[in-house]
């Protein structure tokens, strides 16, 4: 389903421009020590194959805004870049659009994230409601990066979840229970937020930089993993 959205919104839509695949079929096991067993957010979940397409400014080659070296996906965009489609009013982006769509069940996006200094006002991961009832939002959840306090991560543009986020790798997990309507956010395997989704819809994950701010925005990702339960 296509959507027409205004620039400087925090909503995303669009088609696929390139493709990739990550495959795995192993099952997570509980982590434990003899002294103090510690549960992992992925205990009981199963690693699941995922595929993706790439979004980028319509008038540029993918290599102008994306690089993949040694398993690190690097995506960047400028506030002056063109949108995904010619004539669109949406904000510029360079993103991986996961092709696995779902309406129910439990689904988890998992990756190490690196945000360079200067990234301000960009969404770096979101749960997009690609098909949803009229009058309901187009996203269930998103994490945005801002320049305050050495790099601040917020849920949407509101709740502060992390400061000092620039120039460091940190792990992010978004666990969406679409049947129960809840989203849990973990940073470095610690639960930092539980939120409600926006109601029934068909969803998928996206990660990269969807830029609603100023200047240059960049995000890097490694160890991308899809979990289901």
Short mmCIF file of N, CA and C in Angstrom, two decimals, residues 24-144:
data_model
loop_
_atom_site.label_atom_id
_atom_site.label_comp_id
_atom_site.label_asym_id
_atom_site.label_seq_id
_atom_site.Cartn_x
_atom_site.Cartn_y
_atom_site.Cartn_z
N UNK A 24 19.44 -17.66 8.63
CA UNK A 24 19.86 -18.41 9.80
C UNK A 24 18.69 -19.22 10.30
N UNK A 25 18.93 -20.39 10.85
CA UNK A 25 17.84 -21.24 11.33
C UNK A 25 18.11 -21.80 12.72
N UNK A 26 19.10 -21.27 13.42
CA UNK A 26 19.40 -21.78 14.75
C UNK A 26 18.45 -21.22 15.78
N UNK A 27 18.35 -21.90 16.92
CA UNK A 27 17.43 -21.48 17.98
C UNK A 27 18.21 -20.92 19.15
N UNK A 28 17.68 -19.88 19.76
CA UNK A 28 18.35 -19.27 20.90
C UNK A 28 18.30 -20.20 22.10
N UNK A 29 19.35 -20.17 22.92
CA UNK A 29 19.38 -20.93 24.16
C UNK A 29 19.54 -19.99 25.32
N UNK A 30 19.05 -20.39 26.49
CA UNK A 30 19.13 -19.52 27.67
C UNK A 30 20.57 -19.39 28.11
N UNK A 31 20.97 -18.17 28.48
CA UNK A 31 22.29 -17.95 29.05
C UNK A 31 22.21 -18.12 30.55
N UNK A 32 23.22 -18.73 31.13
CA UNK A 32 23.17 -18.97 32.56
C UNK A 32 24.58 -19.13 33.10
N UNK A 33 24.76 -18.78 34.33
CA UNK A 33 26.01 -19.04 35.04
C UNK A 33 25.68 -19.81 36.30
N UNK A 34 26.68 -20.48 36.86
CA UNK A 34 26.44 -21.29 38.05
C UNK A 34 26.03 -20.43 39.23
N UNK A 35 26.51 -19.19 39.26
CA UNK A 35 26.24 -18.34 40.42
C UNK A 35 24.96 -17.53 40.26
N UNK A 36 24.75 -16.92 39.09
CA UNK A 36 23.59 -16.02 38.93
C UNK A 36 23.07 -16.11 37.51
N UNK A 37 22.13 -17.02 37.23
CA UNK A 37 21.56 -17.13 35.89
C UNK A 37 20.92 -15.82 35.47
N UNK A 38 21.18 -15.43 34.23
CA UNK A 38 20.64 -14.18 33.71
C UNK A 38 19.87 -14.47 32.43
N UNK A 39 18.62 -14.09 32.40
CA UNK A 39 17.80 -14.32 31.22
C UNK A 39 18.17 -13.33 30.12
N UNK A 40 18.16 -13.80 28.90
CA UNK A 40 18.39 -12.95 27.73
C UNK A 40 17.05 -12.61 27.10
N UNK A 41 16.92 -11.43 26.48
CA UNK A 41 15.67 -11.10 25.80
C UNK A 41 15.31 -12.08 24.67
N UNK A 42 16.31 -12.84 24.19
CA UNK A 42 16.05 -13.76 23.08
C UNK A 42 15.80 -15.19 23.55
N UNK A 43 15.80 -15.44 24.87
CA UNK A 43 15.51 -16.78 25.36
C UNK A 43 14.15 -17.24 24.85
N UNK A 44 14.10 -18.42 24.24
CA UNK A 44 12.85 -18.96 23.73
C UNK A 44 12.48 -18.50 22.35
N UNK A 45 13.25 -17.56 21.79
CA UNK A 45 13.00 -17.07 20.44
C UNK A 45 13.83 -17.87 19.43
N UNK A 46 13.44 -17.82 18.16
CA UNK A 46 14.13 -18.54 17.10
C UNK A 46 14.69 -17.57 16.06
N UNK A 47 15.98 -17.71 15.75
CA UNK A 47 16.56 -16.94 14.64
C UNK A 47 15.83 -17.31 13.36
N UNK A 48 15.45 -16.31 12.59
CA UNK A 48 14.62 -16.52 11.41
C UNK A 48 15.21 -15.79 10.22
N UNK A 49 15.18 -16.45 9.06
CA UNK A 49 15.65 -15.83 7.82
C UNK A 49 14.90 -14.54 7.54
N UNK A 50 15.62 -13.53 7.07
CA UNK A 50 14.93 -12.32 6.61
C UNK A 50 15.56 -11.82 5.32
N UNK A 51 14.76 -11.12 4.55
CA UNK A 51 15.22 -10.49 3.32
C UNK A 51 14.91 -9.00 3.41
N UNK A 52 15.54 -8.22 2.56
CA UNK A 52 15.33 -6.78 2.62
C UNK A 52 15.55 -6.16 1.25
N UNK A 53 14.99 -4.97 1.06
CA UNK A 53 15.27 -4.12 -0.08
C UNK A 53 15.84 -2.81 0.42
N UNK A 54 16.45 -2.04 -0.47
CA UNK A 54 17.07 -0.79 -0.07
C UNK A 54 16.27 0.40 -0.59
N UNK A 55 16.06 1.37 0.28
CA UNK A 55 15.47 2.66 -0.09
C UNK A 55 16.56 3.71 -0.11
N UNK A 56 16.46 4.64 -1.05
CA UNK A 56 17.47 5.71 -1.15
C UNK A 56 16.88 6.84 -1.99
N UNK A 57 17.53 8.02 -2.02
CA UNK A 57 17.02 9.11 -2.86
C UNK A 57 16.90 8.65 -4.32
N UNK A 58 15.78 8.98 -4.93
CA UNK A 58 15.45 8.41 -6.24
C UNK A 58 16.47 8.73 -7.33
N UNK A 59 17.16 9.86 -7.22
CA UNK A 59 18.05 10.31 -8.30
C UNK A 59 19.51 9.93 -8.07
N UNK A 60 19.80 9.12 -7.05
CA UNK A 60 21.17 8.74 -6.75
C UNK A 60 21.37 7.24 -6.87
N UNK A 61 22.60 6.82 -7.15
CA UNK A 61 22.94 5.41 -7.08
C UNK A 61 22.99 4.98 -5.63
N UNK A 62 22.69 3.72 -5.39
CA UNK A 62 22.72 3.22 -4.02
C UNK A 62 24.09 3.43 -3.38
N UNK A 63 25.14 3.26 -4.15
CA UNK A 63 26.50 3.41 -3.60
C UNK A 63 26.81 4.83 -3.17
N UNK A 64 25.99 5.80 -3.60
CA UNK A 64 26.18 7.18 -3.15
C UNK A 64 25.74 7.39 -1.71
N UNK A 65 24.94 6.47 -1.16
CA UNK A 65 24.39 6.64 0.18
C UNK A 65 24.44 5.38 1.03
N UNK A 66 25.12 4.33 0.53
CA UNK A 66 25.15 3.06 1.26
C UNK A 66 26.46 2.34 1.00
N UNK A 67 27.00 1.72 2.06
CA UNK A 67 28.19 0.87 1.93
C UNK A 67 28.06 -0.30 2.89
N UNK A 68 28.63 -1.43 2.50
CA UNK A 68 28.64 -2.62 3.34
C UNK A 68 30.06 -3.18 3.33
N UNK A 69 30.73 -3.08 4.46
CA UNK A 69 32.11 -3.55 4.57
C UNK A 69 32.27 -4.35 5.85
N UNK A 70 32.80 -5.56 5.72
CA UNK A 70 33.05 -6.43 6.87
C UNK A 70 31.80 -6.63 7.72
N UNK A 71 30.65 -6.72 7.06
CA UNK A 71 29.40 -6.96 7.77
C UNK A 71 28.78 -5.75 8.43
N UNK A 72 29.35 -4.56 8.19
CA UNK A 72 28.79 -3.32 8.74
C UNK A 72 28.03 -2.59 7.63
N UNK A 73 26.73 -2.44 7.83
CA UNK A 73 25.88 -1.70 6.89
C UNK A 73 25.92 -0.22 7.28
N UNK A 74 26.39 0.61 6.37
CA UNK A 74 26.53 2.05 6.65
C UNK A 74 25.61 2.82 5.71
N UNK A 75 24.71 3.63 6.29
CA UNK A 75 23.74 4.40 5.51
C UNK A 75 23.76 5.85 5.94
N UNK A 76 23.73 6.76 4.96
CA UNK A 76 23.73 8.18 5.27
C UNK A 76 22.86 8.92 4.26
N UNK A 77 22.46 10.14 4.64
CA UNK A 77 21.61 10.96 3.79
C UNK A 77 21.73 12.41 4.26
N UNK A 78 21.41 13.35 3.39
CA UNK A 78 21.44 14.78 3.72
C UNK A 78 20.02 15.32 3.70
N UNK A 79 19.80 16.37 4.48
CA UNK A 79 18.45 16.95 4.52
C UNK A 79 18.05 17.57 3.17
N UNK A 80 19.02 17.82 2.32
CA UNK A 80 18.75 18.40 1.00
C UNK A 80 18.55 17.33 -0.08
N UNK A 81 18.69 16.05 0.27
CA UNK A 81 18.51 14.97 -0.71
C UNK A 81 17.06 14.86 -1.16
N UNK A 82 16.89 14.24 -2.31
CA UNK A 82 15.56 13.97 -2.84
C UNK A 82 14.90 12.83 -2.04
N UNK A 83 13.58 12.74 -2.11
CA UNK A 83 12.88 11.64 -1.42
C UNK A 83 13.04 10.32 -2.18
N UNK A 84 12.37 9.30 -1.69
CA UNK A 84 12.43 7.98 -2.30
C UNK A 84 11.92 7.98 -3.74
N UNK A 85 10.82 8.66 -3.97
CA UNK A 85 10.19 8.70 -5.29
C UNK A 85 10.11 10.13 -5.80
N UNK A 86 10.31 10.31 -7.08
CA UNK A 86 10.26 11.64 -7.66
C UNK A 86 8.87 12.26 -7.45
N UNK A 87 8.84 13.48 -6.94
CA UNK A 87 7.59 14.17 -6.69
C UNK A 87 6.97 13.88 -5.33
N UNK A 88 7.56 12.97 -4.56
CA UNK A 88 7.02 12.65 -3.24
C UNK A 88 7.28 13.79 -2.27
N UNK A 89 6.41 13.94 -1.28
CA UNK A 89 6.59 14.96 -0.25
C UNK A 89 7.23 14.39 1.01
N UNK A 90 7.66 13.14 0.97
CA UNK A 90 8.26 12.51 2.15
C UNK A 90 9.71 12.95 2.31
N UNK A 91 10.25 12.70 3.50
CA UNK A 91 11.62 13.09 3.81
C UNK A 91 12.63 12.16 3.15
N UNK A 92 13.86 12.65 2.97
CA UNK A 92 14.90 11.80 2.37
C UNK A 92 15.29 10.67 3.30
N UNK A 93 15.74 9.57 2.71
CA UNK A 93 16.08 8.40 3.51
C UNK A 93 17.09 7.52 2.78
N UNK A 94 17.83 6.75 3.56
CA UNK A 94 18.53 5.57 3.08
C UNK A 94 18.25 4.49 4.12
N UNK A 95 17.52 3.46 3.72
CA UNK A 95 17.03 2.48 4.68
C UNK A 95 17.02 1.07 4.10
N UNK A 96 17.13 0.09 4.99
CA UNK A 96 16.84 -1.30 4.68
C UNK A 96 15.37 -1.55 5.01
N UNK A 97 14.62 -1.96 4.02
CA UNK A 97 13.20 -2.25 4.20
C UNK A 97 13.04 -3.76 4.28
N UNK A 98 12.76 -4.28 5.47
CA UNK A 98 12.62 -5.72 5.63
C UNK A 98 11.34 -6.19 4.94
N UNK A 99 11.43 -7.28 4.21
CA UNK A 99 10.30 -7.77 3.42
C UNK A 99 9.35 -8.67 4.21
N UNK A 100 9.75 -9.09 5.38
CA UNK A 100 8.90 -9.97 6.18
C UNK A 100 7.77 -9.14 6.82
N UNK A 101 6.55 -9.35 6.33
CA UNK A 101 5.39 -8.63 6.84
C UNK A 101 4.58 -9.56 7.75
N UNK A 102 3.97 -8.97 8.78
CA UNK A 102 3.25 -9.79 9.74
C UNK A 102 2.06 -9.01 10.30
N UNK A 103 1.08 -9.75 10.77
CA UNK A 103 -0.10 -9.16 11.41
C UNK A 103 -0.29 -9.64 12.84
N UNK A 104 0.38 -10.73 13.20
CA UNK A 104 0.23 -11.30 14.54
C UNK A 104 1.53 -11.98 14.94
N UNK A 105 1.56 -12.52 16.15
CA UNK A 105 2.74 -13.23 16.62
C UNK A 105 3.78 -12.29 17.20
N UNK A 106 4.95 -12.86 17.55
CA UNK A 106 6.03 -12.10 18.16
C UNK A 106 7.20 -12.00 17.19
N UNK A 107 7.71 -10.79 17.04
CA UNK A 107 8.76 -10.51 16.06
C UNK A 107 9.76 -9.55 16.69
N UNK A 108 11.05 -9.84 16.53
CA UNK A 108 12.08 -9.02 17.16
C UNK A 108 13.14 -8.61 16.14
N UNK A 109 13.40 -7.30 16.10
CA UNK A 109 14.53 -6.73 15.35
C UNK A 109 15.69 -6.57 16.31
N UNK A 110 16.90 -7.00 15.89
CA UNK A 110 18.06 -7.04 16.78
C UNK A 110 19.30 -6.63 15.99
N UNK A 111 20.04 -5.63 16.48
CA UNK A 111 21.27 -5.20 15.81
C UNK A 111 22.12 -4.37 16.73
N UNK A 112 23.41 -4.33 16.46
CA UNK A 112 24.30 -3.34 17.06
C UNK A 112 24.22 -2.08 16.21
N UNK A 113 24.14 -0.93 16.88
CA UNK A 113 23.93 0.35 16.20
C UNK A 113 25.06 1.32 16.57
N UNK A 114 25.49 2.09 15.57
CA UNK A 114 26.51 3.13 15.78
C UNK A 114 26.00 4.42 15.14
N UNK A 115 25.98 5.49 15.93
CA UNK A 115 25.50 6.79 15.46
C UNK A 115 26.65 7.79 15.48
N UNK A 116 27.12 8.27 14.32
CA UNK A 116 28.19 9.26 14.30
C UNK A 116 27.69 10.62 14.77
N UNK A 117 28.58 11.45 15.32
CA UNK A 117 28.20 12.81 15.72
C UNK A 117 27.60 13.60 14.56
N UNK A 118 26.61 14.44 14.89
CA UNK A 118 25.96 15.27 13.88
C UNK A 118 24.62 14.74 13.41
N UNK A 119 24.36 13.46 13.65
CA UNK A 119 23.07 12.89 13.26
C UNK A 119 21.99 13.46 14.17
N UNK A 120 21.09 14.25 13.59
CA UNK A 120 20.12 15.00 14.38
C UNK A 120 18.75 14.99 13.70
N UNK A 121 17.81 14.31 14.34
CA UNK A 121 16.45 14.30 13.81
C UNK A 121 16.16 13.16 12.86
N UNK A 122 16.94 12.08 12.93
CA UNK A 122 16.75 10.95 12.01
C UNK A 122 16.20 9.74 12.75
N UNK A 123 15.26 9.05 12.12
CA UNK A 123 14.79 7.76 12.60
C UNK A 123 15.77 6.69 12.14
N UNK A 124 16.26 5.85 13.09
CA UNK A 124 17.20 4.82 12.65
C UNK A 124 16.62 3.41 12.71
N UNK A 125 15.48 3.20 13.34
CA UNK A 125 14.76 1.94 13.23
C UNK A 125 13.30 2.21 13.52
N UNK A 126 12.42 1.49 12.82
CA UNK A 126 10.99 1.68 13.02
C UNK A 126 10.22 0.42 12.69
N UNK A 127 9.02 0.32 13.26
CA UNK A 127 8.05 -0.70 12.88
C UNK A 127 6.98 0.01 12.06
N UNK A 128 6.99 -0.24 10.77
CA UNK A 128 6.10 0.47 9.85
C UNK A 128 4.81 -0.32 9.63
N UNK A 129 3.69 0.37 9.70
CA UNK A 129 2.37 -0.21 9.45
C UNK A 129 2.06 -0.01 7.96
N UNK A 130 2.52 -0.96 7.15
CA UNK A 130 2.43 -0.79 5.71
C UNK A 130 0.98 -0.84 5.22
N UNK A 131 0.13 -1.52 5.95
CA UNK A 131 -1.30 -1.57 5.65
C UNK A 131 -2.04 -1.44 6.97
N UNK A 132 -2.85 -0.38 7.10
CA UNK A 132 -3.49 -0.10 8.38
C UNK A 132 -4.84 0.57 8.16
N UNK A 133 -5.76 0.47 9.12
CA UNK A 133 -7.06 1.10 8.96
C UNK A 133 -6.95 2.61 8.79
N UNK A 134 -7.85 3.17 8.01
CA UNK A 134 -7.86 4.62 7.80
C UNK A 134 -7.99 5.34 9.13
N UNK A 135 -7.22 6.41 9.26
CA UNK A 135 -7.27 7.21 10.46
C UNK A 135 -6.34 6.75 11.57
N UNK A 136 -5.59 5.66 11.33
CA UNK A 136 -4.62 5.19 12.32
C UNK A 136 -3.21 5.54 11.84
N UNK A 137 -2.25 5.66 12.77
CA UNK A 137 -0.89 6.05 12.38
C UNK A 137 -0.20 5.04 11.48
N UNK A 138 0.83 5.49 10.78
CA UNK A 138 1.58 4.64 9.85
C UNK A 138 2.75 3.94 10.50
N UNK A 139 3.04 4.24 11.76
CA UNK A 139 4.11 3.55 12.47
C UNK A 139 3.60 3.08 13.82
N UNK A 140 4.08 1.89 14.23
CA UNK A 140 3.82 1.41 15.58
C UNK A 140 4.85 1.96 16.55
N UNK A 141 6.11 2.07 16.09
CA UNK A 141 7.16 2.53 16.99
C UNK A 141 8.37 2.95 16.15
N UNK A 142 9.15 3.92 16.69
CA UNK A 142 10.40 4.31 16.05
C UNK A 142 11.37 4.86 17.09
N UNK A 143 12.67 4.73 16.78
CA UNK A 143 13.73 5.32 17.58
C UNK A 143 14.41 6.40 16.76
N UNK A 144 14.52 7.59 17.35
CA UNK A 144 15.11 8.74 16.68
C UNK A 144 16.39 9.18 17.39
#
